[in-house]
Short mmCIF file of C-alpha atoms in Angstrom, two decimals:
data_model
loop_
_atom_site.label_atom_id
_atom_site.label_comp_id
_atom_site.label_asym_id
_atom_site.label_seq_id
_atom_site.Cartn_x
_atom_site.Cartn_y
_atom_site.Cartn_z
CA MET A 25 -29.97 10.94 26.43
CA LYS A 26 -28.33 13.15 28.82
CA LYS A 27 -30.31 12.12 31.81
CA THR A 28 -29.23 8.33 30.79
CA ILE A 29 -25.62 9.66 30.82
CA TYR A 30 -26.01 11.19 34.19
CA SER A 31 -27.71 8.22 35.69
CA ILE A 32 -24.83 5.80 34.37
CA LEU A 33 -22.24 8.23 35.94
CA LEU A 34 -23.90 8.66 39.19
CA PHE A 35 -24.31 4.72 39.35
CA SER A 36 -20.59 4.21 38.40
CA LEU A 37 -19.56 6.84 41.13
CA PHE A 38 -21.74 5.29 43.50
CA GLY A 39 -19.96 1.91 42.98
CA LEU A 40 -16.44 3.34 42.91
CA TYR A 41 -17.49 4.75 46.31
CA ASN A 42 -18.50 1.50 47.72
CA LEU A 43 -15.08 0.41 46.72
CA GLN A 44 -12.94 3.03 48.34
CA ALA A 45 -15.41 2.93 51.34
CA GLN A 46 -13.97 -0.29 52.25
CA ASP A 47 -10.66 -1.02 53.87
CA VAL A 48 -8.14 -1.48 51.04
CA VAL A 49 -5.26 -3.57 52.13
CA LEU A 50 -1.82 -3.73 50.35
CA ILE A 51 -0.56 -7.34 50.32
CA SER A 52 2.10 -9.23 48.78
CA LYS A 53 2.07 -12.99 47.52
CA THR A 54 4.32 -14.06 50.25
CA GLU A 55 1.99 -12.62 53.11
CA VAL A 56 -0.97 -14.32 51.69
CA TRP A 57 0.83 -17.73 51.69
CA SER A 58 2.01 -17.33 55.13
CA LYS A 59 -1.68 -16.53 56.39
CA VAL A 60 -2.80 -19.69 54.01
CA SER A 61 -0.29 -21.87 55.85
CA ASN A 62 -1.32 -20.94 59.26
CA ASN A 63 -4.99 -20.46 58.53
CA ASN A 64 -6.43 -22.33 55.78
CA THR A 65 -9.20 -24.69 56.84
CA SER A 66 -8.30 -27.42 54.16
CA ILE A 67 -4.94 -27.73 55.55
CA LYS A 68 -6.20 -28.12 59.10
CA ILE A 69 -8.77 -30.69 58.11
CA SER A 70 -5.81 -32.54 56.32
CA GLU A 71 -3.88 -32.28 59.42
CA GLN A 72 -6.66 -33.97 61.64
CA GLU A 73 -7.00 -36.53 59.22
CA PHE A 74 -3.51 -37.37 59.62
CA LYS A 75 -3.85 -37.38 63.45
CA GLN A 76 -6.58 -39.83 63.12
CA ALA A 77 -4.53 -41.95 61.13
CA ARG A 78 -1.60 -41.63 63.77
CA ALA A 79 -3.85 -42.74 66.60
CA ASP A 80 -5.17 -45.78 64.75
CA PHE A 81 -1.65 -46.87 64.11
CA ARG A 82 -0.75 -46.30 67.67
CA GLN A 83 -3.60 -48.61 68.86
CA THR A 84 -1.84 -51.30 66.82
CA ASN A 85 0.78 -51.18 69.64
CA ALA A 86 -1.57 -53.50 71.48
CA ILE A 87 0.06 -56.46 69.74
CA PHE A 88 3.34 -55.80 71.63
CA LEU A 89 2.31 -54.20 74.71
CA PRO A 90 0.54 -56.01 77.73
CA ASN A 91 -3.00 -55.45 78.87
CA ILE A 92 -2.94 -54.52 82.55
CA THR A 93 -6.20 -54.34 84.91
CA ALA A 94 -6.74 -53.65 88.48
CA SER A 95 -10.19 -54.26 90.14
CA HIS A 96 -11.28 -54.45 93.76
CA THR A 97 -14.62 -56.61 94.35
CA ALA A 98 -16.88 -56.81 97.36
CA ILE A 99 -19.48 -59.62 98.14
CA ALA A 100 -21.55 -60.91 100.94
CA THR A 101 -22.78 -64.35 100.55
CA THR A 102 -24.96 -67.26 102.03
CA ASN A 103 -24.12 -69.46 98.92
CA PRO A 104 -22.44 -72.49 100.30
CA LEU A 105 -19.90 -72.94 97.60
CA MET A 106 -19.27 -68.98 97.55
CA ALA A 107 -18.93 -69.00 101.19
CA PHE A 108 -16.53 -72.00 101.27
CA GLY A 109 -14.52 -70.54 98.60
CA SER A 110 -14.25 -67.22 99.91
CA LYS A 111 -13.06 -68.44 103.51
CA LEU A 112 -10.48 -70.77 101.73
CA ASN A 113 -9.28 -67.84 99.43
CA GLN A 114 -8.97 -65.78 103.07
CA GLU A 115 -7.15 -68.84 104.50
CA ILE A 116 -9.30 -68.92 107.38
CA LEU A 117 -10.90 -72.26 107.09
CA THR A 118 -10.93 -74.35 110.20
CA GLN A 119 -11.81 -78.14 110.98
CA ASN A 120 -15.04 -76.79 112.18
CA ASP A 121 -16.02 -75.51 108.72
CA PHE A 122 -16.16 -78.86 107.49
CA ASN A 123 -19.27 -79.60 109.44
CA PRO A 124 -21.66 -80.82 106.83
CA ALA A 125 -24.22 -78.56 108.59
CA LEU A 126 -22.23 -75.49 108.17
CA LEU A 127 -21.18 -76.48 104.61
CA ASN A 128 -24.98 -76.77 103.57
CA ASN A 129 -26.07 -73.88 105.53
CA PRO A 130 -23.31 -71.43 106.31
CA SER A 131 -23.63 -67.96 107.87
CA GLN A 132 -23.24 -64.84 105.71
CA ILE A 133 -19.45 -64.01 105.00
CA GLU A 134 -18.19 -61.10 103.36
CA ASN A 135 -15.15 -61.15 100.87
CA TYR A 136 -13.08 -58.30 99.58
CA ALA A 137 -10.77 -59.26 96.62
CA THR A 138 -8.12 -57.07 95.06
CA LYS A 139 -7.03 -58.30 91.79
CA PHE A 140 -4.28 -57.20 89.16
CA GLU A 141 -4.13 -59.12 85.75
CA ILE A 142 -2.00 -58.88 82.81
CA GLN A 143 -2.22 -60.08 79.36
CA GLN A 144 0.50 -60.39 77.06
CA PRO A 145 0.15 -61.04 73.26
CA LEU A 146 3.18 -63.27 72.29
CA ILE A 147 2.27 -64.39 68.78
CA ASN A 148 -0.46 -62.60 66.73
CA ILE A 149 0.44 -62.53 62.81
CA ASP A 150 -2.70 -61.14 61.60
CA GLY A 151 -1.95 -58.15 64.20
CA ILE A 152 1.30 -57.58 62.71
CA TYR A 153 -0.19 -57.06 59.12
CA LYS A 154 -2.96 -54.87 60.37
CA ARG A 155 -0.14 -52.83 62.09
CA LYS A 156 1.63 -52.63 58.57
CA ALA A 157 -1.62 -51.53 57.12
CA ALA A 158 -2.33 -48.65 59.71
CA LYS A 159 1.46 -47.37 59.15
CA SER A 160 0.97 -47.19 55.27
CA LYS A 161 -2.27 -45.28 56.15
CA MET A 162 -0.69 -42.98 58.26
CA GLU A 163 2.41 -42.12 56.01
CA ALA A 164 -0.25 -41.68 53.26
CA MET A 165 -2.32 -39.24 55.34
CA SER A 166 0.90 -37.49 55.99
CA LEU A 167 1.85 -37.07 52.12
CA LYS A 168 -1.82 -36.16 51.56
CA THR A 169 -1.07 -33.18 53.98
CA GLU A 170 1.88 -32.40 51.86
CA ARG A 171 0.15 -32.35 48.53
CA THR A 172 -2.58 -30.37 50.16
CA GLU A 173 0.13 -27.67 51.07
CA ASP A 174 1.25 -28.09 47.53
CA TYR A 175 -1.88 -27.57 45.69
CA LEU A 176 -2.76 -24.65 48.02
CA ALA A 177 0.54 -22.75 46.98
CA PHE A 178 -0.77 -23.06 43.42
CA GLU A 179 -3.95 -21.85 44.24
CA VAL A 180 -2.66 -19.03 46.26
CA ASN A 181 -0.48 -18.12 43.10
CA LYS A 182 -3.45 -18.37 40.98
CA ALA A 183 -5.55 -16.33 43.03
CA TYR A 184 -3.06 -13.58 43.66
CA MET A 185 -2.63 -13.50 39.78
CA GLN A 186 -6.40 -13.04 39.57
CA LEU A 187 -6.24 -10.03 41.70
CA GLN A 188 -3.42 -8.45 39.81
CA LEU A 189 -5.42 -9.21 36.58
CA ALA A 190 -8.44 -7.67 38.05
CA TYR A 191 -6.66 -4.37 38.83
CA LYS A 192 -4.81 -4.21 35.62
CA ALA A 193 -8.38 -4.47 33.98
CA VAL A 194 -9.66 -1.61 36.21
CA GLU A 195 -6.49 0.35 35.13
CA VAL A 196 -7.07 -0.25 31.45
CA LEU A 197 -10.72 0.55 31.51
CA GLU A 198 -10.20 3.90 33.58
CA LYS A 199 -7.83 4.99 31.13
CA ALA A 200 -10.10 4.21 28.25
CA PHE A 201 -12.96 5.83 30.10
CA LYS A 202 -10.81 8.76 30.41
CA ALA A 203 -9.92 8.73 26.73
CA ALA A 204 -13.70 8.14 25.76
CA ASN A 205 -14.75 11.20 27.99
CA ALA A 206 -12.08 13.31 26.09
CA ASN A 207 -13.34 12.05 22.68
CA LYS A 208 -16.96 13.05 23.87
CA LYS A 209 -15.59 16.58 24.44
CA LEU A 210 -13.99 16.78 20.98
CA ALA A 211 -17.10 15.48 19.39
CA ASP A 212 -19.30 17.90 21.30
CA ASN A 213 -17.14 20.75 20.09
CA SER A 214 -17.01 19.40 16.54
CA LEU A 215 -21.01 19.51 16.72
CA LYS A 216 -21.25 22.84 17.78
CA GLN A 217 -18.74 23.94 14.96
CA GLY A 218 -20.75 21.81 12.51
CA PHE A 219 -18.11 19.36 11.84
CA LEU A 220 -20.00 16.33 12.96
CA GLN A 221 -23.68 15.30 13.01
CA ARG A 222 -25.72 14.34 16.10
CA ALA A 223 -25.49 10.62 15.26
CA ASP A 224 -21.80 10.74 15.52
CA VAL A 225 -21.88 12.42 18.93
CA LEU A 226 -24.36 9.58 20.17
CA ASN A 227 -22.14 6.86 19.16
CA VAL A 228 -19.37 8.58 21.20
CA GLU A 229 -21.80 8.64 24.32
CA VAL A 230 -22.80 4.91 23.67
CA ARG A 231 -19.03 4.42 23.74
CA VAL A 232 -18.67 6.02 27.04
CA THR A 233 -21.42 4.13 28.65
CA GLU A 234 -20.29 0.80 27.42
CA VAL A 235 -16.71 1.80 29.12
CA GLN A 236 -18.36 2.76 32.44
CA ASN A 237 -20.26 -0.69 32.36
CA GLN A 238 -17.11 -2.78 31.78
CA LEU A 239 -15.45 -0.45 34.46
CA GLN A 240 -18.23 -1.58 36.97
CA ALA A 241 -17.79 -4.84 36.25
CA ALA A 242 -13.79 -5.02 36.73
CA LYS A 243 -14.10 -3.32 40.04
CA SER A 244 -16.72 -6.01 41.07
CA ASN A 245 -13.95 -8.60 39.87
CA VAL A 246 -11.41 -6.94 42.31
CA GLN A 247 -13.95 -7.60 45.01
CA ASN A 248 -14.42 -11.03 43.87
CA ALA A 249 -10.73 -11.85 43.78
CA SER A 250 -10.26 -10.21 47.01
CA ASN A 251 -13.03 -12.36 48.70
CA TYR A 252 -11.51 -15.58 47.39
CA LEU A 253 -8.03 -14.38 48.81
CA SER A 254 -9.93 -13.83 52.21
CA PHE A 255 -11.56 -17.63 51.93
CA LEU A 256 -8.15 -19.14 51.30
CA MET A 257 -6.69 -17.24 54.35
CA ASN A 258 -9.75 -18.21 56.42
CA ASP A 259 -10.21 -14.43 56.97
CA ASP A 260 -13.89 -13.41 57.59
CA THR A 261 -13.44 -9.92 57.48
CA TYR A 262 -13.51 -9.66 53.51
CA VAL A 263 -11.42 -6.60 53.14
CA VAL A 264 -10.63 -5.36 49.76
CA TYR A 265 -7.04 -6.47 48.91
CA LYS A 266 -4.68 -4.74 46.48
CA PRO A 267 -1.44 -6.63 45.34
CA SER A 268 1.90 -5.31 45.94
CA ASP A 269 3.34 -6.86 43.05
CA GLU A 270 2.93 -6.03 39.56
CA LEU A 271 1.57 -8.80 36.96
CA ALA A 272 4.51 -9.49 34.74
CA VAL A 273 5.96 -12.40 32.47
CA ALA A 274 7.18 -14.95 35.32
CA SER A 275 9.92 -17.34 34.57
CA LEU A 276 9.61 -20.11 36.96
CA THR A 277 12.23 -22.95 37.25
CA ILE A 278 10.81 -26.33 36.23
CA GLU A 279 13.03 -28.91 37.50
CA ALA A 280 11.50 -31.87 35.75
CA GLN A 281 9.58 -32.62 32.74
CA ASN A 282 7.92 -35.75 33.69
CA ILE A 283 5.59 -37.12 36.54
CA SER A 284 7.63 -38.46 39.23
CA GLU A 285 6.50 -41.56 41.42
CA ASN A 286 7.99 -39.35 44.35
CA ARG A 287 5.21 -36.85 43.98
CA ALA A 288 3.31 -36.68 47.11
CA ASP A 289 0.15 -37.50 46.04
CA ILE A 290 1.26 -40.44 43.75
CA LYS A 291 3.44 -41.82 46.75
CA ALA A 292 0.18 -41.68 48.84
CA MET A 293 -1.51 -43.57 46.44
CA LYS A 294 0.94 -46.21 46.44
CA LEU A 295 1.05 -46.27 50.02
CA ALA A 296 -2.79 -46.84 50.04
CA SER A 297 -2.37 -49.74 47.69
CA ASN A 298 0.13 -51.10 50.17
CA ALA A 299 -2.17 -50.76 53.20
CA PHE A 300 -4.78 -52.95 51.25
CA GLU A 301 -2.21 -55.58 50.35
CA ALA A 302 -1.11 -55.75 54.20
CA MET A 303 -4.86 -55.83 55.01
CA ASN A 304 -5.50 -58.74 52.70
CA LYS A 305 -2.35 -60.63 54.29
CA ALA A 306 -3.95 -59.97 57.69
CA ASP A 307 -7.11 -61.77 56.68
CA LYS A 308 -5.45 -64.62 55.39
CA MET A 309 -3.17 -65.02 58.83
CA SER A 310 -6.47 -64.93 60.63
CA PHE A 311 -6.70 -68.59 59.96
CA LEU A 312 -3.63 -69.01 62.13
CA PRO A 313 -3.70 -69.61 65.73
CA THR A 314 -2.70 -67.11 68.52
CA LEU A 315 -0.41 -67.43 71.44
CA ASN A 316 -0.96 -65.05 74.48
CA ALA A 317 0.17 -65.27 78.15
CA PHE A 318 -1.69 -63.97 81.05
CA GLY A 319 -1.21 -63.92 84.68
CA SER A 320 -2.73 -62.57 88.05
CA TYR A 321 -2.05 -61.65 91.28
CA GLU A 322 -4.88 -61.63 93.96
CA LEU A 323 -5.30 -60.30 97.47
CA TYR A 324 -8.29 -61.45 99.73
CA ASP A 325 -9.73 -60.39 103.17
CA ASP A 326 -12.91 -60.11 105.07
CA GLN A 327 -12.24 -56.36 105.41
CA VAL A 328 -12.23 -53.63 102.77
CA PHE A 329 -8.78 -53.01 101.09
CA GLN A 330 -7.00 -55.55 103.23
CA GLY A 331 -5.04 -58.28 101.69
CA ASP A 332 -3.97 -60.77 104.71
CA ALA A 333 -4.24 -63.54 102.22
CA ASN A 334 -2.60 -63.74 98.48
CA GLY A 335 -2.07 -65.73 95.63
CA TYR A 336 -0.98 -65.85 92.04
CA LEU A 337 -1.83 -67.42 88.72
CA PHE A 338 -0.04 -67.39 85.25
CA GLY A 339 0.09 -69.31 82.20
CA ALA A 340 -0.48 -69.35 78.50
CA GLN A 341 -3.04 -69.79 76.05
CA LEU A 342 -2.65 -71.19 72.47
CA SER A 343 -6.32 -70.38 70.67
CA TRP A 344 -7.32 -71.37 67.29
CA ASP A 345 -10.41 -70.40 65.55
CA ILE A 346 -10.77 -73.41 63.09
CA PHE A 347 -13.99 -72.59 61.37
CA LYS A 348 -16.35 -69.29 61.57
CA GLY A 349 -18.69 -70.21 58.95
CA SER A 350 -17.56 -68.67 55.70
CA LYS A 351 -16.89 -65.25 57.16
CA ARG A 352 -13.19 -65.33 57.09
CA PHE A 353 -13.22 -66.36 53.54
CA GLY A 354 -15.48 -63.76 52.28
CA LYS A 355 -13.40 -61.31 54.36
CA ALA A 356 -10.28 -62.44 52.67
CA GLN A 357 -11.78 -62.51 49.16
CA LYS A 358 -13.13 -58.81 49.87
CA SER A 359 -9.74 -57.65 50.99
CA LYS A 360 -8.09 -59.24 47.78
CA ALA A 361 -10.61 -57.57 45.63
CA GLU A 362 -10.00 -54.15 47.24
CA PHE A 363 -6.26 -54.52 46.86
CA GLU A 364 -6.44 -55.36 43.02
CA GLN A 365 -8.81 -52.17 43.00
CA SER A 366 -6.31 -49.95 44.68
CA LYS A 367 -3.54 -51.18 42.19
CA LEU A 368 -5.79 -50.40 39.02
CA GLU A 369 -6.84 -47.08 40.60
CA TYR A 370 -3.00 -46.07 41.23
CA GLN A 371 -2.01 -46.97 37.31
CA GLN A 372 -5.12 -44.89 36.41
CA TYR A 373 -4.13 -41.92 38.53
CA VAL A 374 -0.44 -41.97 37.18
CA SER A 375 -1.82 -42.22 33.61
CA GLN A 376 -4.11 -39.57 34.15
CA SER A 377 -1.49 -37.36 35.65
CA ASN A 378 0.59 -38.05 32.78
CA LEU A 379 -2.16 -37.23 30.30
CA GLU A 380 -2.43 -33.66 32.67
CA LEU A 381 1.15 -33.00 32.23
CA ASN A 382 0.98 -33.35 28.17
CA LYS A 383 -1.98 -31.11 28.04
CA ALA A 384 -0.27 -28.42 30.51
CA LYS A 385 2.80 -28.45 28.36
CA ARG A 386 0.79 -27.87 25.18
CA ALA A 387 -0.89 -25.04 26.99
CA PHE A 388 2.36 -23.43 27.99
CA ILE A 389 3.72 -23.51 24.59
CA ASP A 390 0.22 -21.97 23.42
CA ALA A 391 0.58 -19.35 26.08
CA GLU A 392 4.06 -18.24 25.05
CA ASN A 393 3.27 -18.11 21.36
CA LYS A 394 0.02 -16.13 22.31
CA LEU A 395 1.88 -13.86 24.48
CA LYS A 396 4.33 -12.91 21.38
CA LEU A 397 1.55 -12.23 19.13
CA ASN A 398 -0.40 -10.03 21.76
CA THR A 399 2.55 -7.91 22.41
CA LEU A 400 3.09 -7.42 18.79
CA ALA A 401 -0.80 -6.76 18.14
CA LEU A 402 -0.77 -4.27 21.54
CA GLU A 403 2.02 -2.49 19.99
CA GLN A 404 0.16 -2.12 16.44
CA SER A 405 -3.08 -1.10 18.04
CA GLU A 406 -1.45 1.62 20.19
CA GLU A 407 0.25 3.12 17.41
CA SER A 408 -3.01 3.00 15.36
CA LEU A 409 -5.15 4.72 17.90
CA ARG A 410 -2.25 7.63 18.12
CA ILE A 411 -2.46 8.26 14.49
CA ARG A 412 -6.22 8.26 14.30
CA THR A 413 -6.77 10.37 17.56
CA ASN A 414 -4.31 12.72 15.77
CA ARG A 415 -6.14 12.92 12.66
CA PHE A 416 -9.45 13.24 14.49
CA LYS A 417 -8.43 16.18 16.28
CA GLU A 418 -7.71 17.76 12.86
CA GLY A 419 -11.08 16.66 11.52
CA LEU A 420 -9.40 14.17 9.22
CA GLU A 421 -10.77 11.02 10.51
CA LYS A 422 -14.23 9.70 10.93
CA THR A 423 -15.89 9.25 14.26
CA SER A 424 -16.58 5.48 13.86
CA ASP A 425 -13.03 4.73 12.88
CA LEU A 426 -11.73 6.55 16.14
CA LEU A 427 -14.15 4.57 18.20
CA THR A 428 -13.01 1.21 16.65
CA ALA A 429 -9.40 2.28 17.00
CA GLU A 430 -10.06 2.93 20.94
CA THR A 431 -12.02 -0.18 21.39
CA GLN A 432 -9.45 -2.22 19.86
CA TYR A 433 -6.50 -0.60 21.75
CA ALA A 434 -8.52 -1.34 25.14
CA GLN A 435 -9.42 -4.78 24.06
CA LYS A 436 -5.96 -5.68 22.68
CA GLU A 437 -4.35 -4.36 26.23
CA LEU A 438 -6.96 -6.36 28.30
CA GLU A 439 -5.79 -9.46 26.05
CA TYR A 440 -2.27 -8.98 26.75
CA TYR A 441 -2.48 -8.98 30.44
CA GLN A 442 -5.11 -11.93 30.26
CA THR A 443 -2.33 -13.76 28.08
CA ILE A 444 0.15 -12.96 30.88
CA PHE A 445 -1.84 -14.40 33.48
CA GLU A 446 -2.52 -17.59 31.06
CA HIS A 447 1.18 -17.87 30.64
CA ASN A 448 2.11 -17.60 34.27
CA TYR A 449 -0.81 -19.81 35.14
CA ALA A 450 0.46 -22.62 32.57
CA GLN A 451 3.89 -22.38 34.06
CA ALA A 452 2.62 -22.59 37.72
CA TYR A 453 0.64 -25.56 36.73
CA LEU A 454 3.39 -27.14 35.18
CA GLN A 455 5.57 -26.69 38.07
CA PHE A 456 2.91 -28.05 40.40
CA LEU A 457 2.44 -31.16 38.10
CA THR A 458 6.26 -31.91 38.05
CA LYS A 459 6.90 -31.18 41.88
CA GLU A 460 8.57 -34.11 43.63
#
């Protein structure tokens, strides 16, 4: 039995050495959030999604701004029509060029043309609605980024409280381990004096072993909680963090008690529905004609990058795609169904958010009541342990009763800190749900 105890003790000390061998960094919740807001990958992904939506919106400027191109073309030809047209563009035709023999069998001629073209949309109604849809999507992505930051602030709060709770568990179990060892010494002395039987001492040794195992698991939880903080901060060093703030009952200010339609994610859902509505209108407007203006300015010569001859052209085009099979009808029907689906999804999301809020309110009330009861239970178990420890020292208490009181006190202390965590978490979650 002694060999088993020594082996477990050695294993525990080895685990403690590993924890202490790593860098332990003291950190506050404010510092965690500062690093998360600057480095978190989810925020960066959300920002890139917003930039994509903004770029899509900027592309729709094409329905207002002109399309301008410039080109320089060089050709050499003996094609009768091309040769005659090239001379005409270069303004070098002579009477001799109308000779049928030269017209039918011209010599090779070179032509260099520099051309500037402009196309200006005038009336493009479906494009206007597509622009509205793109703008709604961009604004929705901006709100999504905002809600992502809100969620990560809540997640940082929870992760930091988990780290605080993990350290509290280590603290409680180290105290319980120290008390268990002290009781073991008392039991050993009582055994030597004949006041206890060997079976009672074995029970004490089993208790020491149990606490050692719990303590080792608690230290592992510290590392797990630290690693999660590192993940949130996008820090791949994975040091062991230690909270600079104590785990205590929090009192947050909750401004509203209902789900607000101004909450970022709900507004984003509404904007997404607006985007589907605009796309449906755009599909309907695609049945209407479009009006575009165009113009060009051209320079011609038989030498490269020269322009002895020039000319211009401008005009307007009214075009109307009267029938494209059933493609446009099907597209309009699809966008209408997507719009109706988005409205239903919005209603469902708001309803689900209200359901979650009601659950969170009940959880917070339960956590408050549980905190009061566990505070009282902790005080009672502490007093019970104090009395039984004193009686055990005087030989007036059974070993089993002392171990039960000791176990119960450690359990109640862990439950107390767990309840503080649950209370603070429920309060933070309520604040997250009701944030505008």
